[in-house]
Protein backbone atom coordinates (compact mmCIF):
# COMPACT_ATOMS: atom_id res chain seq x y z
CA UNK A 1 0.00 0.00 0.00
CA UNK A 2 1.22 3.50 -0.84
CA UNK A 3 1.31 6.66 1.27
CA UNK A 4 -1.97 8.19 2.43
CA UNK A 5 -3.65 4.77 2.34
CA UNK A 6 -3.75 4.66 -1.45
CA UNK A 7 -2.90 1.65 -3.56
CA UNK A 8 -1.00 1.82 -6.83
CA UNK A 9 -1.48 1.25 -10.54
CA UNK A 10 1.32 -1.16 -11.49
CA UNK A 11 2.58 -0.96 -15.08
CA UNK A 12 3.75 -4.50 -15.81
CA UNK A 13 5.51 -5.49 -19.06
CA UNK A 14 4.52 -8.77 -20.69
CA UNK A 15 6.22 -11.15 -23.10
CA UNK A 16 7.15 -10.14 -26.65
CA UNK A 17 6.68 -13.74 -27.77
CA UNK A 18 6.91 -17.38 -26.72
CA UNK A 19 9.60 -17.42 -24.04
CA UNK A 20 9.84 -18.42 -20.35
CA UNK A 21 9.01 -15.56 -18.00
CA UNK A 22 12.32 -16.09 -16.19
CA UNK A 23 14.08 -14.87 -19.33
CA UNK A 24 12.42 -11.48 -19.60
CA UNK A 25 10.83 -10.52 -16.27
CA UNK A 26 12.69 -9.95 -12.97
CA UNK A 27 11.74 -12.19 -10.06
CA UNK A 28 10.26 -9.38 -7.96
CA UNK A 29 8.00 -8.31 -10.82
CA UNK A 30 6.86 -11.89 -11.40
CA UNK A 31 5.98 -12.18 -7.71
CA UNK A 32 4.03 -8.90 -7.78
CA UNK A 33 2.19 -9.92 -10.95
CA UNK A 34 1.27 -13.29 -9.48
CA UNK A 35 -0.38 -11.85 -6.36
CA UNK A 36 -2.53 -9.11 -7.91
CA UNK A 37 -6.23 -9.90 -8.20
CA UNK A 38 -7.28 -7.10 -10.56
CA UNK A 39 -5.92 -6.18 -14.00
CA UNK A 40 -6.67 -3.81 -16.84
CA UNK A 41 -5.74 -5.29 -20.22
CA UNK A 42 -6.34 -4.86 -23.93
CA UNK A 43 -7.30 -8.50 -24.24
CA UNK A 44 -8.46 -10.76 -21.40
CA UNK A 45 -7.25 -13.92 -23.17
CA UNK A 46 -3.65 -12.73 -23.51
CA UNK A 47 -3.76 -11.34 -19.96
CA UNK A 48 -4.71 -14.80 -18.66
CA UNK A 49 -1.87 -16.32 -20.67
CA UNK A 50 0.50 -13.88 -18.95
CA UNK A 51 -0.90 -14.80 -15.54
CA UNK A 52 -0.28 -18.47 -16.28
CA UNK A 53 3.31 -17.64 -17.20
CA UNK A 54 3.98 -15.86 -13.91
CA UNK A 55 2.14 -18.43 -11.80
CA UNK A 56 -0.86 -16.50 -10.52
CA UNK A 57 -1.56 -17.20 -6.86
CA UNK A 58 -5.35 -17.18 -7.30
CA UNK A 59 -7.35 -19.28 -9.77
CA UNK A 60 -7.69 -17.31 -13.01
CA UNK A 61 -11.47 -17.24 -12.72
CA UNK A 62 -11.11 -15.30 -9.44
CA UNK A 63 -8.96 -12.58 -11.01
CA UNK A 64 -10.84 -9.54 -12.34
CA UNK A 65 -9.70 -8.41 -15.80
CA UNK A 66 -11.14 -5.16 -17.15
CA UNK A 67 -10.88 -5.08 -20.94
CA UNK A 68 -9.66 -1.77 -22.35
CA UNK A 69 -11.50 -1.65 -25.66
CA UNK A 70 -11.54 1.47 -27.87
CA UNK A 71 -15.08 2.34 -26.80
CA UNK A 72 -14.26 2.45 -23.07
CA UNK A 73 -14.62 6.05 -21.93
CA UNK A 74 -12.76 8.00 -19.23
CA UNK A 75 -15.65 7.60 -16.82
CA UNK A 76 -15.42 3.82 -16.95
CA UNK A 77 -11.65 3.94 -16.48
CA UNK A 78 -12.16 6.18 -13.45
CA UNK A 79 -14.53 3.58 -11.97
CA UNK A 80 -11.94 0.82 -12.52
CA UNK A 81 -9.37 2.90 -10.63
CA UNK A 82 -11.67 3.84 -7.75
CA UNK A 83 -10.50 0.92 -5.51
CA UNK A 84 -6.99 2.40 -5.51
CA UNK A 85 -8.22 5.10 -3.14
CA UNK A 86 -9.04 2.38 -0.65
CA UNK A 87 -5.62 0.73 -0.82
CA UNK A 88 -6.24 -1.79 -3.61
CA UNK A 89 -3.61 -2.53 -6.25
CA UNK A 90 -4.26 -2.93 -9.96
CA UNK A 91 -2.01 -4.22 -12.72
CA UNK A 92 -1.98 -2.72 -16.22
CA UNK A 93 -0.69 -4.93 -19.04
CA UNK A 94 -0.34 -4.53 -22.79
CA UNK A 95 -0.70 -7.11 -25.56
CA UNK A 96 3.09 -7.24 -25.74
CA UNK A 97 5.95 -5.38 -24.08
CA UNK A 98 5.52 -2.29 -21.92
CA UNK A 99 2.04 -0.91 -21.18
CA UNK A 100 1.32 2.70 -22.14
CA UNK A 101 4.25 2.87 -24.61
CA UNK A 102 2.74 2.95 -28.11
CA UNK A 103 -0.21 1.40 -26.32
CA UNK A 104 -3.78 2.43 -25.34
CA UNK A 105 -2.93 1.82 -21.69
CA UNK A 106 -1.62 5.40 -21.68
CA UNK A 107 -5.26 6.46 -21.19
CA UNK A 108 -5.40 4.55 -17.92
CA UNK A 109 -2.13 6.06 -16.69
CA UNK A 110 -3.33 9.55 -17.61
CA UNK A 111 -6.52 9.04 -15.61
CA UNK A 112 -4.55 7.79 -12.61
CA UNK A 113 -2.45 10.95 -12.69
CA UNK A 114 -5.55 13.08 -13.09
CA UNK A 115 -6.87 11.57 -9.86
CA UNK A 116 -3.53 11.93 -8.09
CA UNK A 117 -3.11 8.16 -7.74
CA UNK A 118 0.31 6.47 -7.51
CA UNK A 119 1.69 4.92 -10.70
CA UNK A 120 4.49 2.33 -10.49
CA UNK A 121 6.38 1.37 -13.68
CA UNK A 122 8.15 -1.99 -13.51
CA UNK A 123 11.14 -3.35 -15.41
CA UNK A 124 10.49 -5.68 -18.32
CA UNK A 125 10.85 -6.02 -22.11
CA UNK A 126 10.26 -3.10 -24.48
CA UNK A 127 10.75 -3.94 -28.15
CA UNK A 128 11.45 -0.28 -28.89
CA UNK A 129 14.34 0.02 -26.44
CA UNK A 130 15.70 -3.49 -27.00
CA UNK A 131 15.66 -3.00 -30.76
CA UNK A 132 17.36 0.39 -30.48
CA UNK A 133 20.00 -1.02 -28.12
CA UNK A 134 20.85 -3.86 -30.50
CA UNK A 135 20.66 -1.92 -33.77
CA UNK A 136 23.93 0.00 -33.61
CA UNK A 137 22.07 3.07 -34.85
CA UNK A 138 21.93 6.45 -33.09
CA UNK A 139 20.68 5.93 -29.55
CA UNK A 140 20.85 9.65 -28.62
CA UNK A 141 18.29 10.93 -31.11
CA UNK A 142 15.42 8.71 -32.19
CA UNK A 143 11.70 8.76 -33.01
CA UNK A 144 9.09 6.03 -32.87
CA UNK A 145 6.31 6.47 -35.43
CA UNK A 146 4.08 3.49 -34.79
CA UNK A 147 2.57 2.40 -38.11
CA UNK A 148 3.27 3.70 -41.60
CA UNK A 149 0.38 4.15 -44.07
CA UNK A 150 -1.10 0.93 -45.46
CA UNK A 151 -1.31 2.12 -49.07
CA UNK A 152 2.00 1.18 -50.77
CA UNK A 153 2.48 4.53 -52.51
CA UNK A 154 1.66 6.55 -49.39
CA UNK A 155 3.86 4.25 -47.33
CA UNK A 156 6.81 4.81 -49.65
CA UNK A 157 6.31 8.59 -49.54
CA UNK A 158 6.17 8.56 -45.76
CA UNK A 159 9.31 6.45 -45.49
CA UNK A 160 11.20 8.88 -47.72
CA UNK A 161 9.98 11.80 -45.62
CA UNK A 162 11.19 10.09 -42.43
CA UNK A 163 14.48 9.30 -44.16
CA UNK A 164 15.00 12.97 -45.06
CA UNK A 165 14.31 13.91 -41.44
CA UNK A 166 16.74 11.22 -40.28
CA UNK A 167 19.52 12.57 -42.49
CA UNK A 168 18.84 16.18 -41.48
CA UNK A 169 18.80 15.50 -37.74
CA UNK A 170 20.95 12.35 -37.38
CA UNK A 171 17.88 10.69 -35.89
CA UNK A 172 17.05 6.98 -35.87
CA UNK A 173 13.56 6.28 -37.18
CA UNK A 174 11.54 3.36 -35.74
CA UNK A 175 8.27 1.80 -36.78
CA UNK A 176 6.25 -1.37 -36.56
CA UNK A 177 3.83 -3.14 -38.87
CA UNK A 178 0.97 -5.57 -38.51
CA UNK A 179 2.88 -8.90 -38.54
CA UNK A 180 1.18 -10.29 -41.65
CA UNK A 181 2.28 -7.17 -43.60
CA UNK A 182 5.93 -7.31 -42.47
CA UNK A 183 7.21 -8.74 -45.74
CA UNK A 184 5.44 -6.04 -47.75
CA UNK A 185 6.88 -3.36 -45.47
CA UNK A 186 10.40 -4.74 -45.85
CA UNK A 187 10.04 -4.79 -49.64
CA UNK A 188 8.76 -1.21 -49.67
CA UNK A 189 11.65 -0.08 -47.49
CA UNK A 190 14.20 -1.59 -49.85
CA UNK A 191 12.55 0.20 -52.76
CA UNK A 192 11.97 3.56 -51.09
CA UNK A 193 15.09 4.16 -48.97
CA UNK A 194 18.51 5.22 -50.22
CA UNK A 195 21.16 2.60 -50.84
CA UNK A 196 23.42 3.88 -48.05
CA UNK A 197 20.70 4.16 -45.39
CA UNK A 198 21.28 1.67 -42.58
CA UNK A 199 18.27 -0.51 -41.91
CA UNK A 200 17.82 -2.76 -38.88
CA UNK A 201 15.30 -5.59 -38.60
CA UNK A 202 14.56 -6.68 -35.00
CA UNK A 203 12.30 -9.76 -34.96
CA UNK A 204 10.62 -11.58 -32.05
CA UNK A 205 12.95 -10.12 -29.44
CA UNK A 206 13.65 -12.11 -26.23
CA UNK A 207 12.50 -15.38 -27.85
CA UNK A 208 14.40 -18.33 -29.30
CA UNK A 209 13.52 -16.99 -32.77
CA UNK A 210 15.08 -13.57 -32.11
CA UNK A 211 16.85 -11.90 -35.02
CA UNK A 212 18.55 -8.50 -35.02
CA UNK A 213 20.46 -7.52 -38.15
CA UNK A 214 21.59 -4.11 -39.42
CA UNK A 215 22.77 -3.59 -43.00
CA UNK A 216 22.67 -0.82 -45.55
CA UNK A 217 19.75 -1.02 -47.93
CA UNK A 218 22.20 -1.95 -50.70
CA UNK A 219 23.54 -4.82 -48.59
CA UNK A 220 20.03 -6.05 -47.76
CA UNK A 221 19.33 -6.30 -51.48
CA UNK A 222 22.24 -8.72 -51.86
CA UNK A 223 20.98 -11.29 -49.31
CA UNK A 224 17.84 -13.33 -48.80
CA UNK A 225 15.05 -11.50 -47.06
CA UNK A 226 14.57 -12.53 -43.42
CA UNK A 227 11.49 -14.53 -42.49
CA UNK A 228 9.18 -11.91 -40.98
CA UNK A 229 5.78 -13.41 -41.79
CA UNK A 230 3.42 -13.08 -38.81
CA UNK A 231 6.35 -12.42 -36.47
CA UNK A 232 6.39 -9.23 -34.35
CA UNK A 233 9.08 -7.02 -35.88
CA UNK A 234 10.54 -3.58 -35.25
CA UNK A 235 12.09 -1.71 -38.18
CA UNK A 236 14.75 0.94 -37.56
CA UNK A 237 16.75 3.04 -40.00
CA UNK A 238 19.28 5.86 -40.01
CA UNK A 239 20.26 7.99 -43.00
CA UNK A 240 23.49 9.95 -43.22
XYZ file of C-alpha atoms in Angstrom:
240
model
C 0.000 0.000 0.000
C 1.223 3.503 -0.835
C 1.312 6.656 1.271
C -1.965 8.191 2.433
C -3.648 4.774 2.336
C -3.752 4.659 -1.452
C -2.898 1.649 -3.557
C -1.002 1.824 -6.833
C -1.478 1.245 -10.538
C 1.323 -1.155 -11.487
C 2.581 -0.962 -15.083
C 3.749 -4.497 -15.812
C 5.507 -5.487 -19.063
C 4.522 -8.771 -20.686
C 6.217 -11.148 -23.101
C 7.153 -10.136 -26.648
C 6.681 -13.744 -27.773
C 6.912 -17.380 -26.722
C 9.602 -17.425 -24.045
C 9.839 -18.419 -20.348
C 9.012 -15.562 -17.995
C 12.319 -16.094 -16.194
C 14.079 -14.871 -19.335
C 12.415 -11.475 -19.597
C 10.829 -10.517 -16.270
C 12.685 -9.947 -12.965
C 11.743 -12.194 -10.058
C 10.257 -9.384 -7.961
C 7.996 -8.308 -10.822
C 6.857 -11.888 -11.405
C 5.978 -12.180 -7.713
C 4.031 -8.904 -7.785
C 2.189 -9.922 -10.952
C 1.274 -13.287 -9.475
C -0.379 -11.847 -6.362
C -2.530 -9.107 -7.906
C -6.233 -9.901 -8.199
C -7.284 -7.095 -10.563
C -5.924 -6.181 -13.996
C -6.672 -3.810 -16.841
C -5.743 -5.287 -20.217
C -6.341 -4.856 -23.931
C -7.297 -8.501 -24.236
C -8.456 -10.757 -21.404
C -7.252 -13.915 -23.166
C -3.649 -12.735 -23.506
C -3.756 -11.338 -19.959
C -4.708 -14.795 -18.664
C -1.869 -16.318 -20.674
C 0.502 -13.884 -18.952
C -0.896 -14.802 -15.538
C -0.278 -18.473 -16.278
C 3.315 -17.640 -17.198
C 3.981 -15.861 -13.914
C 2.144 -18.426 -11.798
C -0.860 -16.498 -10.516
C -1.565 -17.202 -6.858
C -5.354 -17.181 -7.299
C -7.349 -19.277 -9.768
C -7.689 -17.312 -13.008
C -11.474 -17.236 -12.717
C -11.109 -15.305 -9.444
C -8.962 -12.576 -11.009
C -10.838 -9.537 -12.336
C -9.696 -8.415 -15.798
C -11.145 -5.165 -17.146
C -10.883 -5.076 -20.936
C -9.660 -1.768 -22.352
C -11.502 -1.653 -25.662
C -11.537 1.474 -27.870
C -15.081 2.343 -26.800
C -14.256 2.451 -23.071
C -14.619 6.055 -21.926
C -12.763 8.001 -19.234
C -15.652 7.602 -16.819
C -15.424 3.822 -16.952
C -11.650 3.937 -16.479
C -12.159 6.179 -13.453
C -14.529 3.582 -11.972
C -11.945 0.824 -12.517
C -9.367 2.895 -10.629
C -11.670 3.836 -7.751
C -10.501 0.920 -5.509
C -6.986 2.397 -5.514
C -8.218 5.102 -3.144
C -9.044 2.381 -0.647
C -5.624 0.729 -0.824
C -6.244 -1.791 -3.613
C -3.608 -2.528 -6.245
C -4.262 -2.932 -9.962
C -2.010 -4.215 -12.717
C -1.977 -2.724 -16.216
C -0.693 -4.930 -19.037
C -0.339 -4.532 -22.792
C -0.701 -7.105 -25.555
C 3.093 -7.241 -25.736
C 5.952 -5.380 -24.082
C 5.520 -2.290 -21.919
C 2.044 -0.909 -21.176
C 1.321 2.704 -22.135
C 4.245 2.868 -24.611
C 2.744 2.953 -28.107
C -0.209 1.397 -26.319
C -3.775 2.434 -25.344
C -2.930 1.823 -21.687
C -1.624 5.398 -21.677
C -5.260 6.459 -21.186
C -5.400 4.549 -17.920
C -2.134 6.058 -16.693
C -3.333 9.555 -17.607
C -6.524 9.039 -15.614
C -4.548 7.792 -12.606
C -2.445 10.948 -12.692
C -5.554 13.082 -13.086
C -6.869 11.569 -9.859
C -3.529 11.928 -8.086
C -3.107 8.159 -7.742
C 0.315 6.472 -7.508
C 1.688 4.918 -10.696
C 4.487 2.329 -10.491
C 6.375 1.370 -13.679
C 8.154 -1.993 -13.508
C 11.137 -3.347 -15.410
C 10.494 -5.682 -18.324
C 10.848 -6.021 -22.110
C 10.263 -3.104 -24.484
C 10.755 -3.944 -28.152
C 11.447 -0.279 -28.885
C 14.341 0.019 -26.436
C 15.696 -3.488 -27.003
C 15.665 -2.999 -30.764
C 17.358 0.393 -30.475
C 19.999 -1.022 -28.120
C 20.848 -3.858 -30.497
C 20.660 -1.921 -33.775
C 23.933 -0.003 -33.611
C 22.066 3.072 -34.848
C 21.934 6.454 -33.095
C 20.685 5.935 -29.551
C 20.846 9.646 -28.619
C 18.286 10.931 -31.112
C 15.418 8.710 -32.190
C 11.704 8.763 -33.008
C 9.095 6.026 -32.872
C 6.314 6.469 -35.435
C 4.077 3.488 -34.792
C 2.570 2.399 -38.108
C 3.266 3.703 -41.602
C 0.379 4.153 -44.072
C -1.104 0.928 -45.460
C -1.309 2.124 -49.069
C 1.998 1.181 -50.769
C 2.479 4.531 -52.509
C 1.660 6.555 -49.393
C 3.864 4.249 -47.331
C 6.812 4.811 -49.649
C 6.312 8.594 -49.540
C 6.174 8.561 -45.756
C 9.313 6.447 -45.487
C 11.203 8.876 -47.724
C 9.983 11.804 -45.617
C 11.189 10.086 -42.429
C 14.485 9.302 -44.165
C 14.996 12.974 -45.058
C 14.309 13.909 -41.437
C 16.744 11.225 -40.281
C 19.522 12.571 -42.490
C 18.843 16.178 -41.482
C 18.800 15.504 -37.736
C 20.950 12.354 -37.376
C 17.883 10.686 -35.888
C 17.054 6.983 -35.870
C 13.556 6.275 -37.178
C 11.541 3.362 -35.738
C 8.266 1.803 -36.783
C 6.251 -1.373 -36.564
C 3.833 -3.136 -38.868
C 0.969 -5.573 -38.510
C 2.876 -8.901 -38.537
C 1.185 -10.285 -41.648
C 2.284 -7.175 -43.598
C 5.929 -7.310 -42.469
C 7.210 -8.743 -45.744
C 5.435 -6.036 -47.750
C 6.879 -3.364 -45.467
C 10.395 -4.743 -45.849
C 10.035 -4.792 -49.640
C 8.761 -1.213 -49.672
C 11.645 -0.076 -47.492
C 14.204 -1.593 -49.852
C 12.555 0.202 -52.764
C 11.973 3.564 -51.086
C 15.090 4.165 -48.973
C 18.506 5.222 -50.220
C 21.159 2.600 -50.836
C 23.420 3.883 -48.045
C 20.695 4.162 -45.388
C 21.279 1.668 -42.583
C 18.269 -0.512 -41.914
C 17.818 -2.762 -38.882
C 15.301 -5.587 -38.596
C 14.562 -6.682 -35.003
C 12.304 -9.755 -34.963
C 10.620 -11.577 -32.048
C 12.947 -10.118 -29.441
C 13.649 -12.106 -26.233
C 12.496 -15.378 -27.853
C 14.396 -18.333 -29.303
C 13.519 -16.992 -32.772
C 15.080 -13.573 -32.109
C 16.847 -11.897 -35.018
C 18.547 -8.499 -35.021
C 20.461 -7.519 -38.150
C 21.594 -4.114 -39.420
C 22.774 -3.586 -43.000
C 22.674 -0.822 -45.547
C 19.745 -1.024 -47.935
C 22.204 -1.953 -50.698
C 23.538 -4.819 -48.586
C 20.029 -6.054 -47.757
C 19.328 -6.297 -51.482
C 22.238 -8.718 -51.856
C 20.982 -11.285 -49.310
C 17.843 -13.329 -48.805
C 15.047 -11.503 -47.062
C 14.573 -12.533 -43.417
C 11.485 -14.528 -42.494
C 9.182 -11.910 -40.980
C 5.785 -13.411 -41.789
C 3.422 -13.083 -38.806
C 6.350 -12.422 -36.471
C 6.387 -9.229 -34.354
C 9.081 -7.025 -35.883
C 10.537 -3.581 -35.248
C 12.091 -1.714 -38.183
C 14.751 0.941 -37.557
C 16.752 3.038 -39.999
C 19.276 5.863 -40.011
C 20.257 7.994 -42.996
C 23.489 9.948 -43.222
